[in-house]
mmCIF file of C-alpha atoms and ligand atoms in Angstrom:
data_model
loop_
_atom_site.group_PDB
_atom_site.id
_atom_site.type_symbol
_atom_site.label_atom_id
_atom_site.label_comp_id
_atom_site.label_asym_id
_atom_site.label_seq_id
_atom_site.Cartn_x
_atom_site.Cartn_y
_atom_site.Cartn_z
ATOM 1 C CA MET A 21 -19.584 -13.212 19.475
ATOM 2 C CA GLU A 22 -18.067 -16.416 21.160
ATOM 3 C CA ILE A 23 -14.366 -16.812 21.255
ATOM 4 C CA GLN A 24 -14.427 -19.981 19.148
ATOM 5 C CA ILE A 25 -16.355 -18.035 16.340
ATOM 6 C CA TRP A 26 -13.752 -15.295 16.590
ATOM 7 C CA ARG A 27 -11.098 -17.917 16.168
ATOM 8 C CA GLU A 28 -12.798 -19.411 13.040
ATOM 9 C CA LEU A 29 -13.228 -15.970 11.521
ATOM 10 C CA LEU A 30 -9.644 -14.790 12.108
ATOM 11 C CA ASP A 31 -7.957 -18.084 11.153
ATOM 12 C CA PRO A 32 -7.742 -17.429 7.410
ATOM 13 C CA TYR A 33 -6.310 -14.010 8.139
ATOM 14 C CA GLN A 34 -3.588 -15.641 10.234
ATOM 15 C CA LEU A 35 -2.968 -17.922 7.238
ATOM 16 C CA ALA A 36 -2.712 -14.893 4.879
ATOM 17 C CA VAL A 37 -0.449 -13.040 7.292
ATOM 18 C CA ASP A 38 1.943 -16.081 7.491
ATOM 19 C CA GLU A 39 1.975 -16.617 3.731
ATOM 20 C CA LEU A 40 2.526 -13.008 2.887
ATOM 21 C CA VAL A 41 5.278 -12.609 5.451
ATOM 22 C CA VAL A 42 7.128 -15.561 3.899
ATOM 23 C CA LYS A 43 6.581 -14.310 0.396
ATOM 24 C CA PHE A 44 8.056 -10.835 1.198
ATOM 25 C CA GLU A 45 10.925 -12.321 3.239
ATOM 26 C CA HIS A 46 11.733 -14.444 0.195
ATOM 27 C CA ILE A 47 12.163 -11.269 -1.829
ATOM 28 C CA ILE A 48 14.856 -10.185 0.642
ATOM 29 C CA GLU A 49 16.395 -13.640 0.410
ATOM 30 C CA GLU A 50 16.367 -13.586 -3.309
ATOM 31 C CA HIS A 51 18.221 -10.279 -3.459
ATOM 32 C CA ASN A 52 20.771 -11.454 -0.860
ATOM 33 C CA ASN A 53 21.490 -14.601 -2.818
ATOM 34 C CA LYS A 54 22.204 -12.712 -5.924
ATOM 35 C CA GLY A 55 24.458 -10.166 -4.017
ATOM 36 C CA LEU A 56 21.872 -7.370 -4.650
ATOM 37 C CA TYR A 57 20.612 -4.574 -2.494
ATOM 38 C CA SER A 58 17.042 -5.389 -1.302
ATOM 39 C CA PRO A 59 14.540 -2.606 -1.249
ATOM 40 C CA ILE A 60 12.878 -4.462 1.647
ATOM 41 C CA GLU A 61 14.675 -4.337 4.872
ATOM 42 C CA LEU A 62 12.276 -5.960 7.268
ATOM 43 C CA VAL A 63 8.773 -7.599 7.138
ATOM 44 C CA ILE A 64 6.415 -8.101 10.041
ATOM 45 C CA GLY A 65 2.833 -9.208 10.138
ATOM 46 C CA ARG A 66 0.041 -9.335 12.585
ATOM 47 C CA VAL A 67 -3.753 -10.214 12.819
ATOM 48 C CA LYS A 68 -5.622 -7.377 14.473
ATOM 49 C CA SER A 69 -6.482 -8.038 17.976
ATOM 50 C CA ILE A 70 -10.268 -8.778 18.764
ATOM 51 C CA ASP A 71 -10.063 -5.763 21.189
ATOM 52 C CA SER A 72 -8.889 -3.545 18.408
ATOM 53 C CA ILE A 73 -11.441 -4.850 15.887
ATOM 54 C CA LEU A 74 -14.204 -4.219 18.291
ATOM 55 C CA ASP A 75 -12.948 -0.750 18.925
ATOM 56 C CA LYS A 76 -12.845 0.004 15.128
ATOM 57 C CA MET A 77 -16.348 -1.510 14.676
ATOM 58 C CA TYR A 78 -17.758 0.832 17.442
ATOM 59 C CA ARG A 79 -15.941 3.869 16.056
ATOM 60 C CA LYS A 80 -17.029 3.380 12.436
ATOM 61 C CA ASP A 81 -20.382 1.937 13.303
ATOM 62 C CA ILE A 82 -19.773 -1.343 11.644
ATOM 63 C CA SER A 83 -22.066 -4.342 12.290
ATOM 64 C CA LEU A 84 -20.806 -7.962 12.622
ATOM 65 C CA GLY A 85 -22.198 -8.809 9.156
ATOM 66 C CA GLU A 86 -20.117 -5.916 7.555
ATOM 67 C CA LEU A 87 -16.918 -6.650 9.453
ATOM 68 C CA GLU A 88 -14.988 -8.581 6.849
ATOM 69 C CA GLU A 89 -16.002 -6.090 4.053
ATOM 70 C CA ARG A 90 -15.411 -2.893 6.020
ATOM 71 C CA ILE A 91 -12.447 -3.559 8.154
ATOM 72 C CA GLU A 92 -9.639 -4.016 5.688
ATOM 73 C CA ASP A 93 -6.708 -4.278 7.934
ATOM 74 C CA ILE A 94 -7.622 -7.483 9.992
ATOM 75 C CA ALA A 95 -4.500 -8.820 8.189
ATOM 76 C CA GLY A 96 -1.803 -6.378 8.322
ATOM 77 C CA ILE A 97 1.757 -6.457 6.856
ATOM 78 C CA ARG A 98 4.430 -3.872 7.516
ATOM 79 C CA ILE A 99 7.364 -3.474 5.243
ATOM 80 C CA THR A 100 10.245 -1.365 6.290
ATOM 81 C CA CYS A 101 12.709 0.054 3.755
ATOM 82 C CA GLN A 102 16.001 1.766 4.244
ATOM 83 C CA PHE A 103 15.303 4.755 1.803
ATOM 84 C CA VAL A 104 12.326 6.641 0.646
ATOM 85 C CA GLU A 105 13.052 5.594 -2.984
ATOM 86 C CA ASP A 106 12.648 1.973 -1.965
ATOM 87 C CA ILE A 107 9.036 2.511 -1.243
ATOM 88 C CA ASP A 108 8.166 3.098 -4.833
ATOM 89 C CA ARG A 109 10.246 0.054 -5.844
ATOM 90 C CA VAL A 110 8.237 -2.156 -3.326
ATOM 91 C CA VAL A 111 4.904 -0.508 -4.421
ATOM 92 C CA GLU A 112 5.758 -1.575 -8.059
ATOM 93 C CA MET A 113 6.750 -5.101 -7.087
ATOM 94 C CA ILE A 114 3.458 -5.597 -5.285
ATOM 95 C CA LYS A 115 1.487 -4.256 -8.394
ATOM 96 C CA LYS A 116 3.291 -6.697 -10.636
ATOM 97 C CA ARG A 117 2.477 -9.785 -8.551
ATOM 98 C CA SER A 118 -0.024 -12.206 -9.886
ATOM 99 C CA ASP A 119 -1.035 -13.484 -6.385
ATOM 100 C CA MET A 120 -2.168 -10.037 -5.014
ATOM 101 C CA ASP A 121 -4.580 -7.546 -6.524
ATOM 102 C CA VAL A 122 -4.256 -4.028 -5.421
ATOM 103 C CA LEU A 123 -7.692 -2.532 -4.442
ATOM 104 C CA GLN A 124 -6.674 0.748 -2.857
ATOM 105 C CA GLU A 125 -3.693 2.959 -2.248
ATOM 106 C CA LYS A 126 -3.119 5.768 0.208
ATOM 107 C CA ASP A 127 0.045 7.795 -0.179
ATOM 108 C CA TYR A 128 0.714 9.288 3.289
ATOM 109 C CA VAL A 129 4.432 9.728 2.288
ATOM 110 C CA SER A 130 3.679 12.580 -0.160
ATOM 111 C CA HIS A 131 0.622 13.604 1.747
ATOM 112 C CA MET A 132 1.430 13.518 5.490
ATOM 113 C CA LYS A 133 -1.384 13.033 7.824
ATOM 114 C CA SER A 134 -2.206 15.950 10.119
ATOM 115 C CA SER A 135 -0.745 13.941 13.100
ATOM 116 C CA GLY A 136 2.632 13.799 11.221
ATOM 117 C CA TYR A 137 2.155 10.176 10.270
ATOM 118 C CA ARG A 138 3.923 9.123 7.060
ATOM 119 C CA SER A 139 3.562 5.707 5.295
ATOM 120 C CA TYR A 140 2.383 4.139 1.985
ATOM 121 C CA HIS A 141 -0.696 1.951 2.387
ATOM 122 C CA MET A 142 -2.017 -0.514 -0.016
ATOM 123 C CA ILE A 143 -5.171 -2.692 0.386
ATOM 124 C CA ILE A 144 -4.889 -5.976 -1.460
ATOM 125 C CA SER A 145 -7.064 -8.872 -2.100
ATOM 126 C CA TYR A 146 -5.434 -12.206 -1.541
ATOM 127 C CA VAL A 147 -6.694 -15.696 -1.830
ATOM 128 C CA VAL A 148 -5.975 -18.311 0.937
ATOM 129 C CA ASN A 149 -6.977 -21.998 0.679
ATOM 130 C CA THR A 150 -8.797 -23.120 3.814
ATOM 131 C CA MET A 151 -10.447 -26.507 4.642
ATOM 132 C CA GLU A 152 -13.657 -25.124 3.132
ATOM 133 C CA GLY A 153 -11.825 -24.140 -0.077
ATOM 134 C CA PRO A 154 -10.366 -20.878 -1.478
ATOM 135 C CA LYS A 155 -11.337 -17.775 0.521
ATOM 136 C CA GLU A 156 -10.618 -14.140 -0.734
ATOM 137 C CA ILE A 157 -9.541 -11.806 1.937
ATOM 138 C CA HIS A 158 -8.377 -8.119 2.154
ATOM 139 C CA ALA A 159 -5.059 -7.274 3.713
ATOM 140 C CA GLU A 160 -3.398 -3.966 4.512
ATOM 141 C CA ILE A 161 0.241 -3.434 3.528
ATOM 142 C CA GLN A 162 2.049 -0.503 5.105
ATOM 143 C CA ILE A 163 5.311 0.489 3.635
ATOM 144 C CA ARG A 164 7.747 3.052 5.154
ATOM 145 C CA THR A 165 11.244 3.860 5.965
ATOM 146 C CA LEU A 166 13.030 2.893 9.256
ATOM 147 C CA ALA A 167 12.833 6.400 10.352
ATOM 148 C CA MET A 168 9.090 6.792 9.464
ATOM 149 C CA ASP A 169 8.606 3.527 11.509
ATOM 150 C CA PHE A 170 10.442 4.864 14.367
ATOM 151 C CA TRP A 171 8.126 7.852 14.522
ATOM 152 C CA ALA A 172 4.949 5.870 14.022
ATOM 153 C CA THR A 173 5.768 3.336 16.686
ATOM 154 C CA ILE A 174 6.601 6.126 19.237
ATOM 155 C CA GLU A 175 3.428 8.092 18.352
ATOM 156 C CA HIS A 176 1.205 4.913 18.329
ATOM 157 C CA SER A 177 2.347 4.169 22.085
ATOM 158 C CA LEU A 178 1.390 7.788 22.976
ATOM 159 C CA GLN A 179 -1.933 7.551 21.279
ATOM 160 C CA TYR A 180 -2.492 4.394 23.501
ATOM 161 C CA LYS A 181 -1.278 6.190 26.632
ATOM 162 C CA TYR A 182 -3.463 9.335 25.947
ATOM 163 C CA LYS A 183 -6.427 7.322 24.371
ATOM 164 C CA ASP A 184 -6.207 9.371 21.261
ATOM 165 C CA ASN A 185 -6.142 12.761 23.041
ATOM 166 C CA ILE A 186 -2.553 13.545 22.951
ATOM 167 C CA PRO A 187 -1.945 17.009 24.704
ATOM 168 C CA ASP A 188 -1.248 19.961 22.137
ATOM 169 C CA HIS A 189 2.304 20.516 23.378
ATOM 170 C CA ILE A 190 3.272 16.803 22.701
ATOM 171 C CA GLN A 191 1.345 16.856 19.528
ATOM 172 C CA LYS A 192 3.492 19.882 18.311
ATOM 173 C CA LYS A 193 6.744 18.082 19.391
ATOM 174 C CA LEU A 194 5.641 14.963 17.351
ATOM 175 C CA ILE A 195 4.948 17.114 14.168
ATOM 176 C CA ASP A 196 8.371 18.743 14.689
ATOM 177 C CA ALA A 197 9.945 15.277 14.969
ATOM 178 C CA SER A 198 7.936 14.188 11.811
ATOM 179 C CA GLU A 199 9.525 17.213 9.895
ATOM 180 C CA ALA A 200 12.988 16.139 11.262
ATOM 181 C CA ILE A 201 12.292 12.532 9.892
ATOM 182 C CA ILE A 202 11.585 14.146 6.445
ATOM 183 C CA VAL A 203 15.138 15.881 6.615
ATOM 184 C CA LEU A 204 16.767 12.652 7.958
ATOM 185 C CA ASP A 205 15.356 10.572 5.109
ATOM 186 C CA ARG A 206 16.370 13.081 2.528
ATOM 187 C CA ALA A 207 19.933 13.262 3.987
ATOM 188 C CA MET A 208 20.155 9.442 3.776
ATOM 189 C CA SER A 209 18.794 9.533 0.237
ATOM 190 C CA ASP A 210 21.663 11.872 -0.821
ATOM 191 C CA VAL A 211 24.186 9.133 0.252
ATOM 192 C CA ARG A 212 22.087 6.311 -0.944
ATOM 193 C CA ASP A 213 24.299 5.264 -3.766
ATOM 194 C CA GLU A 214 27.307 5.286 -1.423
ATOM 195 C CA ILE A 215 25.515 3.202 1.235
ATOM 196 C CA MET A 216 24.163 0.807 -1.314
ATOM 197 C CA ASP A 217 27.519 0.216 -2.920
ATOM 198 C CA ALA A 218 29.064 -0.565 0.530
ATOM 199 C CA GLN A 219 26.243 -2.945 1.336
ATOM 200 C CA ASN A 220 26.512 -4.668 -2.066
ATOM 201 C CA THR A 221 30.083 -5.169 -1.638
ATOM 202 C CA ASN A 222 29.607 -6.621 1.836
ATOM 203 C CA LYS A 223 26.925 -9.031 0.426
ATOM 204 C CA ILE A 224 29.103 -10.224 -2.282
ATOM 205 C CA ARG A 225 32.008 -10.863 0.285
ATOM 206 C CA GLU A 226 29.654 -12.602 2.563
ATOM 207 C CA ASN A 227 28.404 -14.904 -0.191
ATOM 208 C CA LEU A 228 31.907 -15.489 -1.508
ATOM 209 C CA ILE A 229 33.070 -16.545 2.040
ATOM 210 C CA LYS A 230 29.930 -18.770 2.528
ATOM 211 C CA ASP A 231 30.917 -20.529 -0.785
ATOM 212 C CA ILE A 232 34.533 -20.970 0.269
ATOM 213 C CA LEU A 233 33.551 -22.323 3.703
ATOM 214 C CA ASN A 234 31.017 -24.729 2.103
ATOM 215 C CA ASN A 235 33.610 -25.854 -0.389
ATOM 216 C CA ILE A 236 36.226 -26.525 2.379
ATOM 217 C CA GLN A 237 33.650 -28.375 4.473
ATOM 218 C CA ASN A 238 32.800 -30.702 1.470
ATOM 219 C CA LEU A 239 36.510 -31.258 0.924
ATOM 220 C CA TYR A 240 36.591 -33.108 4.159
ATOM 221 C CA LYS A 241 34.383 -35.802 2.763
ATOM 222 C CA VAL A 242 36.788 -36.451 -0.239
ATOM 223 C CA ALA A 243 40.365 -35.237 0.592
ATOM 224 C CA ASN A 244 42.737 -36.102 3.434
ATOM 225 C CA LYS A 245 42.539 -34.081 6.588
ATOM 226 C CA GLY A 246 46.088 -32.723 6.385
ATOM 227 C CA GLU A 247 45.473 -31.367 2.844
ATOM 228 C CA VAL A 248 42.186 -29.577 3.903
ATOM 229 C CA SER A 249 43.820 -28.130 7.007
ATOM 230 C CA ARG A 250 46.556 -26.645 4.705
ATOM 231 C CA ILE A 251 43.796 -25.136 2.498
ATOM 232 C CA GLN A 252 42.051 -23.777 5.420
ATOM 233 C CA GLU A 253 45.160 -22.073 6.757
ATOM 234 C CA GLU A 254 45.638 -20.632 3.361
ATOM 235 C CA PHE A 255 42.163 -19.211 3.449
ATOM 236 C CA TYR A 256 42.587 -17.633 6.828
ATOM 237 C CA LYS A 257 45.671 -15.753 5.393
ATOM 238 C CA VAL A 258 43.759 -14.520 2.333
ATOM 239 C CA TYR A 259 40.736 -13.690 4.566
ATOM 240 C CA LEU A 260 42.838 -11.507 6.958
ATOM 241 C CA THR A 261 44.123 -9.516 3.861
ATOM 242 C CA GLU A 262 40.609 -8.181 3.405
ATOM 243 C CA ASP A 263 41.421 -7.981 -0.401
ATOM 244 C CA MET A 264 38.309 -8.917 -2.519
ATOM 245 C CA GLY A 265 40.480 -9.834 -5.627
ATOM 246 C CA LYS A 266 42.624 -12.216 -3.540
ATOM 247 C CA LEU A 267 39.464 -13.836 -2.037
ATOM 248 C CA GLN A 268 37.945 -14.290 -5.559
ATOM 249 C CA HIS A 269 41.210 -15.755 -6.859
ATOM 250 C CA PHE A 270 41.393 -18.155 -3.936
ATOM 251 C CA SER A 271 37.732 -19.202 -4.419
ATOM 252 C CA ARG A 272 38.318 -20.002 -8.097
ATOM 253 C CA GLN A 273 41.269 -22.047 -7.182
ATOM 254 C CA LEU A 274 39.317 -23.921 -4.593
ATOM 255 C CA ASP A 275 36.738 -24.690 -7.247
ATOM 256 C CA VAL A 276 39.348 -26.302 -9.295
ATOM 257 C CA ILE A 277 40.749 -28.263 -6.428
ATOM 258 C CA ALA A 278 37.295 -29.344 -5.379
ATOM 259 C CA GLU A 279 36.344 -30.460 -8.932
ATOM 260 C CA GLY A 280 39.628 -32.547 -8.999
ATOM 261 C CA PHE A 281 38.871 -34.350 -5.732
ATOM 262 C CA GLN A 282 35.125 -34.930 -6.892
ATOM 263 C CA ALA A 283 36.449 -36.495 -10.229
ATOM 264 C CA GLN A 284 38.941 -38.751 -8.339
ATOM 265 C CA SER A 285 36.181 -39.973 -5.940
ATOM 266 C CA LEU A 286 33.816 -41.094 -8.698
HETATM 267 P P1 0O2 B 319 -3.502 -0.554 14.548
HETATM 268 O O1 0O2 B 319 -3.319 -0.722 15.975
HETATM 269 O O2 0O2 B 319 -2.141 -0.100 13.827
HETATM 270 O O3 0O2 B 319 -4.170 -1.677 13.839
HETATM 271 P P2 0O2 B 319 -8.648 4.871 10.706
HETATM 272 O O4 0O2 B 319 -10.032 5.356 10.487
HETATM 273 O O5 0O2 B 319 -7.493 5.902 10.808
HETATM 274 O O6 0O2 B 319 -8.700 4.056 11.950
HETATM 275 P P3 0O2 B 319 -8.445 3.932 8.157
HETATM 276 O O7 0O2 B 319 -9.108 5.149 7.660
HETATM 277 O O8 0O2 B 319 -9.128 2.618 7.757
HETATM 278 O O9 0O2 B 319 -8.184 3.920 9.628
HETATM 279 O O10 0O2 B 319 -7.091 3.827 7.393
HETATM 280 P P4 0O2 B 319 -5.724 4.526 7.649
HETATM 281 O O11 0O2 B 319 -5.900 6.126 7.824
HETATM 282 O O12 0O2 B 319 -5.077 4.260 6.310
HETATM 283 O O13 0O2 B 319 -4.913 3.924 8.899
HETATM 284 C C1 0O2 B 319 -4.919 2.538 9.057
HETATM 285 C C2 0O2 B 319 -3.678 2.296 9.979
HETATM 286 O O14 0O2 B 319 -2.570 3.112 9.704
HETATM 287 C C3 0O2 B 319 -3.854 2.446 11.395
HETATM 288 O O15 0O2 B 319 -4.492 1.276 11.945
HETATM 289 C C4 0O2 B 319 -2.474 2.648 11.983
HETATM 290 O O16 0O2 B 319 -1.741 1.390 11.967
HETATM 291 C C5 0O2 B 319 -1.789 3.505 10.879
HETATM 292 N N1 0O2 B 319 -2.022 4.890 11.051
HETATM 293 C C6 0O2 B 319 -2.919 5.711 10.478
HETATM 294 N N2 0O2 B 319 -2.764 7.033 10.950
HETATM 295 C C7 0O2 B 319 -1.839 6.827 11.950
HETATM 296 C C8 0O2 B 319 -1.289 7.836 12.827
HETATM 297 O O17 0O2 B 319 -1.593 9.008 12.731
HETATM 298 N N3 0O2 B 319 -0.255 7.411 13.658
HETATM 299 C C9 0O2 B 319 0.212 6.144 13.705
HETATM 300 N N4 0O2 B 319 1.049 5.749 14.554
HETATM 301 N N5 0O2 B 319 -0.438 5.175 12.911
HETATM 302 C C10 0O2 B 319 -1.304 5.602 12.072
HETATM 303 P P5 0O2 B 319 -5.319 1.344 13.281
HETATM 304 O O18 0O2 B 319 -6.535 0.534 13.127
HETATM 305 O O19 0O2 B 319 -5.537 2.821 13.775
HETATM 306 O O20 0O2 B 319 -4.496 0.692 14.408
#
């Protein structure tokens, strides 16, 4: 197939990947803005390389005409989570969405592959709008923890190096490492509440400081410089105490001051 034809074929898949990444990243942002813990830590997307598509077509005896129907991971999204429990939350979120239809699920988290690979896979159908009109395409979403992702990335590069014939002694070490990942994920889950609590507090603090700094910046437009510098110095003092209560009190006072100046400037 000519390169231009490949480009035309893959273009809607690139659009789908771009859109899906934006949508999942927005979920992280929504959680952050509300000072909530996000079950999604990281999102990446890729369109399968032509080389890799040709390889899969050859391995699975897929003709060009069957390509879009039988290769379901041309568009691929990988969602990384901090904890195993987050995977279920992400799966539920995807199932509830009106813009994605789940066609197939593979739970390699509960049912580890013989290689030691663990991840939750979903095949979705997703509609993109192209110049020719709407086009329904399939995309694969892989959901896994940071630890599972670490393992899969290392193992994938070894598969590449050994062309899918990883020597037995290395395979054995990979399976041992995979067992260790299960233990690690379990240990992290045991302190999940503690970690989430710390992260939530950090997010609330970050948002509060962002609001205060925005307010101070806006004050420069309506108040005199000396007054704003004084407020800024006061903020630094409160900031250095690392006392959340004092920061919240300062923020409330600043809101009142800002409203006063706004009213004067009208
Ligand atoms: P790439 O380079 O990631 O795109 P298969 O027949 O195994 O090729 P199948 O049955 O269509 O694929 O689906 P499956 O088993 O759900 O696997 C699809 C994808 O999951 C793979 O894509 C990998 O990304 C990942 N995966 C599955 N098994 C393993 C594994 O043992 N190790 C690692 N590191 N990843 C795995 P591709 O097309 O193989 O490659």
